[in-house]
CSV table of C-alpha atoms and ligand atoms in Angstrom, one decimal:
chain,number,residue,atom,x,y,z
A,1,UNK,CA,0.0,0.0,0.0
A,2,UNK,CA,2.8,2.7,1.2
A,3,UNK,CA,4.7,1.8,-2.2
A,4,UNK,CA,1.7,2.6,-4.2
A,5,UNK,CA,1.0,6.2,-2.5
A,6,UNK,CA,5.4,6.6,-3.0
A,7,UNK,CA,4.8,5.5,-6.7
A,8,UNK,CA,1.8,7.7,-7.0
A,9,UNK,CA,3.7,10.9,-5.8
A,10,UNK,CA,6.9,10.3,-7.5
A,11,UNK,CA,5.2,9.7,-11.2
A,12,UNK,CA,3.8,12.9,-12.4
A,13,UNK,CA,7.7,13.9,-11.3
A,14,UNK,CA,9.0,11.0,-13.2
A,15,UNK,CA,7.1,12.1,-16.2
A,16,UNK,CA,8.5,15.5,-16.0
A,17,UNK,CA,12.1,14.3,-15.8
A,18,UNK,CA,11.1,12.2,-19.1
A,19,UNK,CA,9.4,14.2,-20.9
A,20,UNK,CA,10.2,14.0,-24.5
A,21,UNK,CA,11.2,10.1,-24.1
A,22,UNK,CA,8.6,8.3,-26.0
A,23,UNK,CA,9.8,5.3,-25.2
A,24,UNK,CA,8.3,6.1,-21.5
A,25,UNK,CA,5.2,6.8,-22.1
A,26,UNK,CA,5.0,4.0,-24.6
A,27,UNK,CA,5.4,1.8,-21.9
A,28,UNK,CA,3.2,2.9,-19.9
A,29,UNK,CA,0.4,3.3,-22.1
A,30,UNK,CA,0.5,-0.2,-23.4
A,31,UNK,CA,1.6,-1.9,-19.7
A,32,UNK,CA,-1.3,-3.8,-18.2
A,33,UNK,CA,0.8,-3.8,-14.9
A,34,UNK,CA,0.0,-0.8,-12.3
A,35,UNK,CA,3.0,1.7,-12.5
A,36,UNK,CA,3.8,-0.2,-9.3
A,37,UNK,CA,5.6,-3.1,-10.5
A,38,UNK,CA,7.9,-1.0,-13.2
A,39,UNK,CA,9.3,1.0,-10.6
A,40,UNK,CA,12.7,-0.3,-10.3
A,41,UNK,CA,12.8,0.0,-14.1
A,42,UNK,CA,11.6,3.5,-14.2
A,43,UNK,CA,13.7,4.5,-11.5
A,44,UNK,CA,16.8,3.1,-13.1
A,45,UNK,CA,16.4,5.8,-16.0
A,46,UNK,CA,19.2,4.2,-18.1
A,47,UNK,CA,18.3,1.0,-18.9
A,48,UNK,CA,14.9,2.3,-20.6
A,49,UNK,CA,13.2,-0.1,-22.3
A,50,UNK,CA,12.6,-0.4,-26.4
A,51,UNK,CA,9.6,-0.8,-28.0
A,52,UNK,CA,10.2,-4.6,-28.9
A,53,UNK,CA,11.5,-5.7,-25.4
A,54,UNK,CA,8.9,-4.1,-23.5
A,55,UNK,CA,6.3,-6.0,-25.5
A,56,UNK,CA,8.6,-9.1,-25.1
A,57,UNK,CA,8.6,-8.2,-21.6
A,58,UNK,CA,4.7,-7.8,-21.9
A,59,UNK,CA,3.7,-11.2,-22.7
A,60,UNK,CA,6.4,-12.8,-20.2
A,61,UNK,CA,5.7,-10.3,-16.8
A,62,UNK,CA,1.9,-11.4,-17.6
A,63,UNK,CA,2.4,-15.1,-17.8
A,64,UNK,CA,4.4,-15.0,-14.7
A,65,UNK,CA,1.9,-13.3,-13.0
A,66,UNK,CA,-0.5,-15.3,-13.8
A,67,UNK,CA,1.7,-18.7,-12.7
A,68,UNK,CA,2.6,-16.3,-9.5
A,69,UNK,CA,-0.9,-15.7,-8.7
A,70,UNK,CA,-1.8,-19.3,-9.2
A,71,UNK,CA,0.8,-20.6,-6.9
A,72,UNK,CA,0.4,-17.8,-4.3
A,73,UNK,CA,-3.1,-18.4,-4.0
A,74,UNK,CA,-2.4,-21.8,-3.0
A,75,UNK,CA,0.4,-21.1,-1.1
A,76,UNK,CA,-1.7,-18.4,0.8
A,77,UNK,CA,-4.5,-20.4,1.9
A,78,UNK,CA,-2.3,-22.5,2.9
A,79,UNK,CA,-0.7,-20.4,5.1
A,80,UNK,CA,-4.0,-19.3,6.1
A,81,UNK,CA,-4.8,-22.7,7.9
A,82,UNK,CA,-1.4,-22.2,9.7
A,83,UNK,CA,-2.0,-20.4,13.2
A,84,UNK,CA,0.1,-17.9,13.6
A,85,UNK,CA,0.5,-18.0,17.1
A,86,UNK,CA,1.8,-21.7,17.3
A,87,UNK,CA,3.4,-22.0,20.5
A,88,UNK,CA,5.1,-25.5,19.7
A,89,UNK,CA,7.6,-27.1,17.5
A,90,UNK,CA,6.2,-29.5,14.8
A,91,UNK,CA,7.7,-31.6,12.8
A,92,UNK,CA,7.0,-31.7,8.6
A,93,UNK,CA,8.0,-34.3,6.4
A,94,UNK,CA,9.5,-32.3,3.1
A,95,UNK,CA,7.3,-33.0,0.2
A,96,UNK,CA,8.6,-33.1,-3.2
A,97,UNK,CA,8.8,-29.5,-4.7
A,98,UNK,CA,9.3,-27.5,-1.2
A,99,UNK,CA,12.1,-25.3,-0.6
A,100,UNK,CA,13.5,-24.2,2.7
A,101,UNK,CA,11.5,-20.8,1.7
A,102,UNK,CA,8.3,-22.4,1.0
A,103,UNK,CA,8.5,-24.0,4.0
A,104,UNK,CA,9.3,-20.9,6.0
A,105,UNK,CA,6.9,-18.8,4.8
A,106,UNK,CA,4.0,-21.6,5.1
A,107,UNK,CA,4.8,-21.9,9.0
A,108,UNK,CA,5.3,-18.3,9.2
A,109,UNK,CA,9.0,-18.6,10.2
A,110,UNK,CA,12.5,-17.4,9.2
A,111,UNK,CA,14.5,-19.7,7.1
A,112,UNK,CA,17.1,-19.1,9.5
A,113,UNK,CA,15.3,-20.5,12.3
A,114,UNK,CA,14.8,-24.1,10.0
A,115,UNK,CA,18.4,-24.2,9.4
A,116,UNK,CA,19.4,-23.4,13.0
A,117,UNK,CA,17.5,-25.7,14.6
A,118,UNK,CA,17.9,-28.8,12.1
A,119,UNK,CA,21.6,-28.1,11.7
A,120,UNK,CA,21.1,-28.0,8.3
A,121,UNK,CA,24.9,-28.0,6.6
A,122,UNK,CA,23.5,-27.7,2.9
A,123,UNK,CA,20.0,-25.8,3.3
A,124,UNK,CA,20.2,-26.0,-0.6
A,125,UNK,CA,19.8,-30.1,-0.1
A,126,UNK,CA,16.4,-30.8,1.5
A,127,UNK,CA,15.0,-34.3,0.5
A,128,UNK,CA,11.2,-35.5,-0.1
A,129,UNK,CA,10.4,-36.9,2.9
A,130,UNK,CA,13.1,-36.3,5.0
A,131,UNK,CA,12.1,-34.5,8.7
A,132,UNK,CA,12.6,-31.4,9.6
A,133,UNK,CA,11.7,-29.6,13.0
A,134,UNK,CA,9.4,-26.2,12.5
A,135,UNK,CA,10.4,-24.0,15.5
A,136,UNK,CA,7.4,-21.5,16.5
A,137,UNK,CA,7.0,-18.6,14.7
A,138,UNK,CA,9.7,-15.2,15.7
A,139,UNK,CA,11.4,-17.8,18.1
A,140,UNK,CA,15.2,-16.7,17.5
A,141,UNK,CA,17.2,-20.1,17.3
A,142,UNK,CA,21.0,-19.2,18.1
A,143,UNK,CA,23.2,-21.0,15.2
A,144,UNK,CA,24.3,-24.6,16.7
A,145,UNK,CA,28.1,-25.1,17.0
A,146,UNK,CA,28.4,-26.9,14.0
A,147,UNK,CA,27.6,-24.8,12.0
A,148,UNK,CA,29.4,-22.2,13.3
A,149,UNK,CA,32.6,-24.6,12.8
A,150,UNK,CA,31.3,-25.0,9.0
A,151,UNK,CA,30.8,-21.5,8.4
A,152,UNK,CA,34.5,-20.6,10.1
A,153,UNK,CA,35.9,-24.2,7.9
A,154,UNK,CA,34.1,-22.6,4.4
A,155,UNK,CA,36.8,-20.1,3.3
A,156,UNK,CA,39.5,-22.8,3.6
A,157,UNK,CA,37.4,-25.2,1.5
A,158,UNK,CA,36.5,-22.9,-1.3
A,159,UNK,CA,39.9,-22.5,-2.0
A,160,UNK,CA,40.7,-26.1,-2.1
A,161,UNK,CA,37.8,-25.7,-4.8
A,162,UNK,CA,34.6,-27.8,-4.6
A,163,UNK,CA,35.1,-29.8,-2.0
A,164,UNK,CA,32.6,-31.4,0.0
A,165,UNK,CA,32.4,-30.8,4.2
A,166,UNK,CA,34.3,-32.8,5.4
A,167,UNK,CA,32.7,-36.3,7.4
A,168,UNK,CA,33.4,-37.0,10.9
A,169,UNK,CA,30.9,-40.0,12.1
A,170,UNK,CA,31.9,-39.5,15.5
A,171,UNK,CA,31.6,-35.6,15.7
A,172,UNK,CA,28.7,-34.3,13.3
A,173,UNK,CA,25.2,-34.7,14.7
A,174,UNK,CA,22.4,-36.9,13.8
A,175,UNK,CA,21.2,-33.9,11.6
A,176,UNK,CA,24.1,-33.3,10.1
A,177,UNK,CA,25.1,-36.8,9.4
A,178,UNK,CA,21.2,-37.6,7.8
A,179,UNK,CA,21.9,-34.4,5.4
A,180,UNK,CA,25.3,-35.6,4.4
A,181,UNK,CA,24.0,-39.5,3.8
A,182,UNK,CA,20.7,-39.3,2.7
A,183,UNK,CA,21.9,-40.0,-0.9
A,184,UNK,CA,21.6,-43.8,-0.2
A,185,UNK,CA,18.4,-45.9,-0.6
A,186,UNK,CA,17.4,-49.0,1.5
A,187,UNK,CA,19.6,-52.3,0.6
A,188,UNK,CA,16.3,-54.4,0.6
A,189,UNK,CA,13.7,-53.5,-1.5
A,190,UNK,CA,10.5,-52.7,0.7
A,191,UNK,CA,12.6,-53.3,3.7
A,192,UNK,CA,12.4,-51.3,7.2
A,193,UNK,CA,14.9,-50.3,9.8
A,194,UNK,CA,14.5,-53.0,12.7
A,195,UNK,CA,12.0,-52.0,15.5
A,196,UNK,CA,14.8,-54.5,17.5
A,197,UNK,CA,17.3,-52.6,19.5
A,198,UNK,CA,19.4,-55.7,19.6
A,199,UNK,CA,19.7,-55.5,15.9
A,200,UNK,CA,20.7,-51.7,15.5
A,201,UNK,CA,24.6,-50.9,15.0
A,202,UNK,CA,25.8,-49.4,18.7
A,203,UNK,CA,23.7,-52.4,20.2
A,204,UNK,CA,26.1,-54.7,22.5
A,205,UNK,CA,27.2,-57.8,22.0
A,206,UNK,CA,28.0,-59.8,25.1
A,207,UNK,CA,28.9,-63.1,23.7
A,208,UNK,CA,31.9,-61.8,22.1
A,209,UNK,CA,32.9,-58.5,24.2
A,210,UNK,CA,32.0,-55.7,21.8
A,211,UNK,CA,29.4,-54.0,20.1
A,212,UNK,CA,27.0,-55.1,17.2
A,213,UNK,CA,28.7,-52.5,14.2
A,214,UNK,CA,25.8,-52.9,12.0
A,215,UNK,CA,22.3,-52.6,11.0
A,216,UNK,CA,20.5,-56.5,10.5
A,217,UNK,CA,17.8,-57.0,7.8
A,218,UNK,CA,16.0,-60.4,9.3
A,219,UNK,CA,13.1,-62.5,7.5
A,220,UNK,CA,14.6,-61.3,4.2
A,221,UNK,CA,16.0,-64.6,3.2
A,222,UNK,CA,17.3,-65.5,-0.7
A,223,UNK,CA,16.2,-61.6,-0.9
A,224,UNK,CA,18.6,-59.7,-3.6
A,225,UNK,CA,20.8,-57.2,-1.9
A,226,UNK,CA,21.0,-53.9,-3.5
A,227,UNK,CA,24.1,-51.0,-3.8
A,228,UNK,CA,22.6,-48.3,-1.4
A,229,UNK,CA,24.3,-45.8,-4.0
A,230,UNK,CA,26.3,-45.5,-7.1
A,231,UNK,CA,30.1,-47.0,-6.3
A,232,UNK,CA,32.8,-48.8,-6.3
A,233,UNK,CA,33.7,-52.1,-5.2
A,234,UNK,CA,36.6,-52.6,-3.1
A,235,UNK,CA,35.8,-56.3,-1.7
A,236,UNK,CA,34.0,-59.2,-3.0
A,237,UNK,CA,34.7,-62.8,-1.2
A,238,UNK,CA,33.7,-64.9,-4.2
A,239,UNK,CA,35.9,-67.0,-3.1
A,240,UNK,CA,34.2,-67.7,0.2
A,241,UNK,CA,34.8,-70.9,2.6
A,242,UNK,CA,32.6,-70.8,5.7
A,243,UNK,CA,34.5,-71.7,9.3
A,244,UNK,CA,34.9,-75.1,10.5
A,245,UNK,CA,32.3,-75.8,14.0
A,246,UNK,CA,35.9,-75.6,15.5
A,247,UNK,CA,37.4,-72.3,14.1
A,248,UNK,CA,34.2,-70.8,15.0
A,249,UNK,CA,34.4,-72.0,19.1
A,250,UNK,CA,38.1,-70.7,18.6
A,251,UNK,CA,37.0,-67.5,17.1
A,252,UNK,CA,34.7,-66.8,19.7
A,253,UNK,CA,36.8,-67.8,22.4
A,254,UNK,CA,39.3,-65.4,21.3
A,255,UNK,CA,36.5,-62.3,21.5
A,256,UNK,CA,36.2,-63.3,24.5
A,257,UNK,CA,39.1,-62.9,26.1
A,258,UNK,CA,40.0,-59.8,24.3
A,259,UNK,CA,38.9,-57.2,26.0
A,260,UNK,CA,37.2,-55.7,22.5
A,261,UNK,CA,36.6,-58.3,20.0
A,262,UNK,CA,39.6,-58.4,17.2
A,263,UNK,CA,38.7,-57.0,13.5
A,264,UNK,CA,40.0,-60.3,12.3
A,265,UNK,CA,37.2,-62.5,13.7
A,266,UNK,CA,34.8,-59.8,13.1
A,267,UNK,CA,35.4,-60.3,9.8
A,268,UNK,CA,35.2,-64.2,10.0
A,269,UNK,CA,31.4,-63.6,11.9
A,270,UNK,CA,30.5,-60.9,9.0
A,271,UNK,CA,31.1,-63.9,6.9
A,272,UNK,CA,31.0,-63.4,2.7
A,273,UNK,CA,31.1,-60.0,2.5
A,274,UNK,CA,30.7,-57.3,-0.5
A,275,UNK,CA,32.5,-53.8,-0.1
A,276,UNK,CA,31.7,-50.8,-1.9
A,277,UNK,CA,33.2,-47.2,-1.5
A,278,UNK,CA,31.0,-44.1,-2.6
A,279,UNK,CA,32.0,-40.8,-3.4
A,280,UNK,CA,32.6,-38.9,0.0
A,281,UNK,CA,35.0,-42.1,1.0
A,282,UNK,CA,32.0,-43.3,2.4
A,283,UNK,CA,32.1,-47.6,2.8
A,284,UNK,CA,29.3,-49.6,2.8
A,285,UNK,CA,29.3,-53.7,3.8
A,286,UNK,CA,27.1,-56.2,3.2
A,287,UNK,CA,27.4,-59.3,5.1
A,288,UNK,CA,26.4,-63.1,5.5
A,289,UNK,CA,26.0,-63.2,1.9
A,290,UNK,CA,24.3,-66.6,0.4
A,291,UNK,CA,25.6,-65.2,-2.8
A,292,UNK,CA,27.2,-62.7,-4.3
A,293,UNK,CA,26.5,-61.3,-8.1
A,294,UNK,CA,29.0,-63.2,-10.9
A,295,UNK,CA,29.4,-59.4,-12.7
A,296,UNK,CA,30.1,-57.8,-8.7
A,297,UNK,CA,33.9,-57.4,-9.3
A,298,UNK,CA,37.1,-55.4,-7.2
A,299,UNK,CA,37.8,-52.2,-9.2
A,300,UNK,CA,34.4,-52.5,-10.8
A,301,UNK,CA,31.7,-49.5,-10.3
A,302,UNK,CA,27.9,-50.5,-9.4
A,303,UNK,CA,24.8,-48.2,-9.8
A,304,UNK,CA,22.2,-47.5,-7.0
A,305,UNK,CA,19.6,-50.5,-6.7
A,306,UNK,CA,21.5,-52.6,-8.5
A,307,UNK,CA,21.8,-56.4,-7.3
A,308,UNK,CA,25.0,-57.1,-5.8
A,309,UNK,CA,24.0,-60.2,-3.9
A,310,UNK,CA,21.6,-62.8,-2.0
A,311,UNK,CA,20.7,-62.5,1.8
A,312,UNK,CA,22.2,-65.5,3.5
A,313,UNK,CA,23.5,-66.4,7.0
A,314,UNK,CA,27.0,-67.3,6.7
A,315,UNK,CA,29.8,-67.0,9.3
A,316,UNK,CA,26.9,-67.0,11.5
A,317,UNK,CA,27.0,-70.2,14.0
A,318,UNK,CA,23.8,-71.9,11.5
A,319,UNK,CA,25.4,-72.1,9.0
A,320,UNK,CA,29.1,-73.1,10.7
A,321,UNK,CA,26.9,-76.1,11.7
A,322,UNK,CA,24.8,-76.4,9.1
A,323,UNK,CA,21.7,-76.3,11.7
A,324,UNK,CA,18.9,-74.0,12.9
A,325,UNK,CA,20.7,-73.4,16.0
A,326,UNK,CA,19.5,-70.1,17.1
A,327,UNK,CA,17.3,-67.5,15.7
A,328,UNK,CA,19.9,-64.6,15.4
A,329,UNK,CA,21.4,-67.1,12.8
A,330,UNK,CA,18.8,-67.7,10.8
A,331,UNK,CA,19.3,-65.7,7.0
A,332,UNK,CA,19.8,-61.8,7.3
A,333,UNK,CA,21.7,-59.1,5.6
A,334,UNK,CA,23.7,-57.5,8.0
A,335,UNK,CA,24.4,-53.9,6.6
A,336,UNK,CA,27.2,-51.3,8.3
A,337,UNK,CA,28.4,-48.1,6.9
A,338,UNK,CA,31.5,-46.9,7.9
A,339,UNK,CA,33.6,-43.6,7.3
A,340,UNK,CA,37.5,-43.3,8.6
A,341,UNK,CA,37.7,-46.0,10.8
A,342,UNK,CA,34.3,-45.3,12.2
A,343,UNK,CA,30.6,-46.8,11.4
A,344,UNK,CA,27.9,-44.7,11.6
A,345,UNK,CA,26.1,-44.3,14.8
A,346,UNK,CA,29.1,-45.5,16.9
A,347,UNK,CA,28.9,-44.4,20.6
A,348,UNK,CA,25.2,-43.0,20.1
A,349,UNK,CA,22.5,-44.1,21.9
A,350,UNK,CA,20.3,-46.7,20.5
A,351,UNK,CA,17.3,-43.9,19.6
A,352,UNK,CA,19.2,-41.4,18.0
A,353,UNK,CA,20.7,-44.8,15.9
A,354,UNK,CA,17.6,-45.8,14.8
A,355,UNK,CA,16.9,-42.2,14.1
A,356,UNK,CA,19.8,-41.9,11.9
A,357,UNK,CA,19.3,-45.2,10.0
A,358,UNK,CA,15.6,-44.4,9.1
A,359,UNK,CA,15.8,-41.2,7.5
A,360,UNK,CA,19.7,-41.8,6.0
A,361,UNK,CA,17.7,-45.6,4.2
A,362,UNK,CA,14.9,-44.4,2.2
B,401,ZN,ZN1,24.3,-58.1,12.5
């Protein structure tokens, strides 16, 4: 309203100061838009606009406003429905389409406030589906740490050129981390993150002094097993041979009387295994294969979803015995993602794990 009355005052002025430019007036004249709208061009005085751009400029300023008013009605009444005075967080799943601004503007916040409170690192990177937490409307949310430390990292970085933050899965926060992995997709098709906390990486693992160091797909026997993202393999145990029933009471023995259970059984008890490294450095295993894929080859890159292997339950005791011992034995794809000597979710609790795995495995 005040920029109408400003406009308004300033134009017979404006006119004076033009007078004898047709090209002006022209525009004017023939301009559906209220003088309103042209008033950064007007203003500008040199960059005056000819007689073919401005009915260029016509056609396109009134198909825009037309998509604008289209979307903006929408967008307002959806607003609308929104209180204002919201006194609690809530949380919205991102729907294909939004922007941070969208977002902001629906619940009546500051962009700022989203990205403070989710830790967002790239606010440019929001992904259908994933979570975010909508503080309460002119709630000022300090910036976290974090992204203090990126913003103070980012000078360094652009001059190394485009390089990506760097990882740290034992320092970034869960918010962080799920923004940084969400490129990757479930290994299963139609699979779910375990409702089990036994079965969650972090979870402990008494019998062999140490800590589960992965996430475990069961009831998904002979299922394929799919590349969470685009990659390259670094292992493939084609050449499998399960443990003797005495190498694994040996193996086990051993964990035990280490006082952290040694990689090198680990690996035995992970049993055939397929490696592959993504493009942050990022390494994903898949383990207790039945099978793995004749084309899934060291050196050789795979494509997200595609079939790298069969769910299976070797280097588990079952299938050291050949028996349906126990029920942690039976077939299951036991899935851990590891960065820098690290997997992901180490030394979190089991919530914030699970939290982690859902919204990273979609
Ligand atoms: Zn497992």
């Amino acid at each position: 309203m005040r920029r109408k009355i400003i406009m308004l005052m300033l134009l017979p002025a404006l006119m004076l100061l033009l007078a004898g430019c047709n090209e002006i007036e022209e525009t004017f004249a023939t301009d559906s838009q209220p003088p309103g709208i042209k008033e950064e061009e007007t203003n500008s005085g040199d960059d005056l606009t000819t007689e073919d751009d401005a009915s260029d400029e016509q056609e396109n300023a009134k198909e825009d406003a037309e998509k604008e008013e289209e979307t903006e009605g929408k967008e307002e009444k959806e607003r609308e429905s929104i209180p204002e005075d919201r006194e609690e967080e809530i949380e919205y799943r991102v729907k294909k389409g939004d922007t941070l601004t969208k977002i902001a503007a629906r619940y009546h916040v500051e962009t700022e406030a989203i990205i403070n409170k989710n830790e967002l690192h790239n606010p440019n990177l929001i992904k259908a589906g994933e979570l975010l937490v909508i503080p309460p409307p002119g709630v000022e949310i300090p910036v976290p740490d974090s992204l203090k430390r990126q913003k103070a990292e980012q000078p360094a970085l652009r001059e190394g050129g485009n390089k990506p933050a760097e990882l740290d899965f034992k320092r970034m926060s869960a918010a962080q981390l799920i923004n940084a992995l969400s490129y990757m997709k479930m290994p299963i098709k139609g699979a779910a993150v375990t409702s089990v906390n036994g079965q969650l990486p972090n979870a402990p693992r008494s019998y062999r002094n140490g800590v589960h160091e992965g996430l475990d797909f069961y009831n998904t026997a002979g299922k394929s097993v799919r590349a969470v993202a685009d990659g390259k393999i670094i292992r493939a145990d084609h050449d499998f041979k399960e443990m003797t029933p005495k190498e694994y009471d040996k193996a086990i023995e051993r964990a035990m009387a280490a006082s952290i259970t040694p990689e090198e059984i680990l690996d035995k008890l992970r049993g055939m295994q397929v490696w592959i490294e993504h493009k942050d450095g990022v390494v994903t295993r898949y383990c207790h294969l039945d099978s793995i894929s004749s084309d899934v080859k060291v050196g050789q890159s795979v494509s997200q979803g595609q079939t790298i292997g069969k769910v299976g339950n070797t280097g588990t005791k079952n299938s050291v015995v050949g028996e349906n011992l126990s029920a942690s034995g039976a077939p299951h794809l036991h899935f851990e993602i590891w960065y820098q000597g690290a997997f992901l979710g180490q030394g979190r609790p089991l919530s914030e794990v699970r939290k982690i795995y859902t919204q990273v495995l979609r």
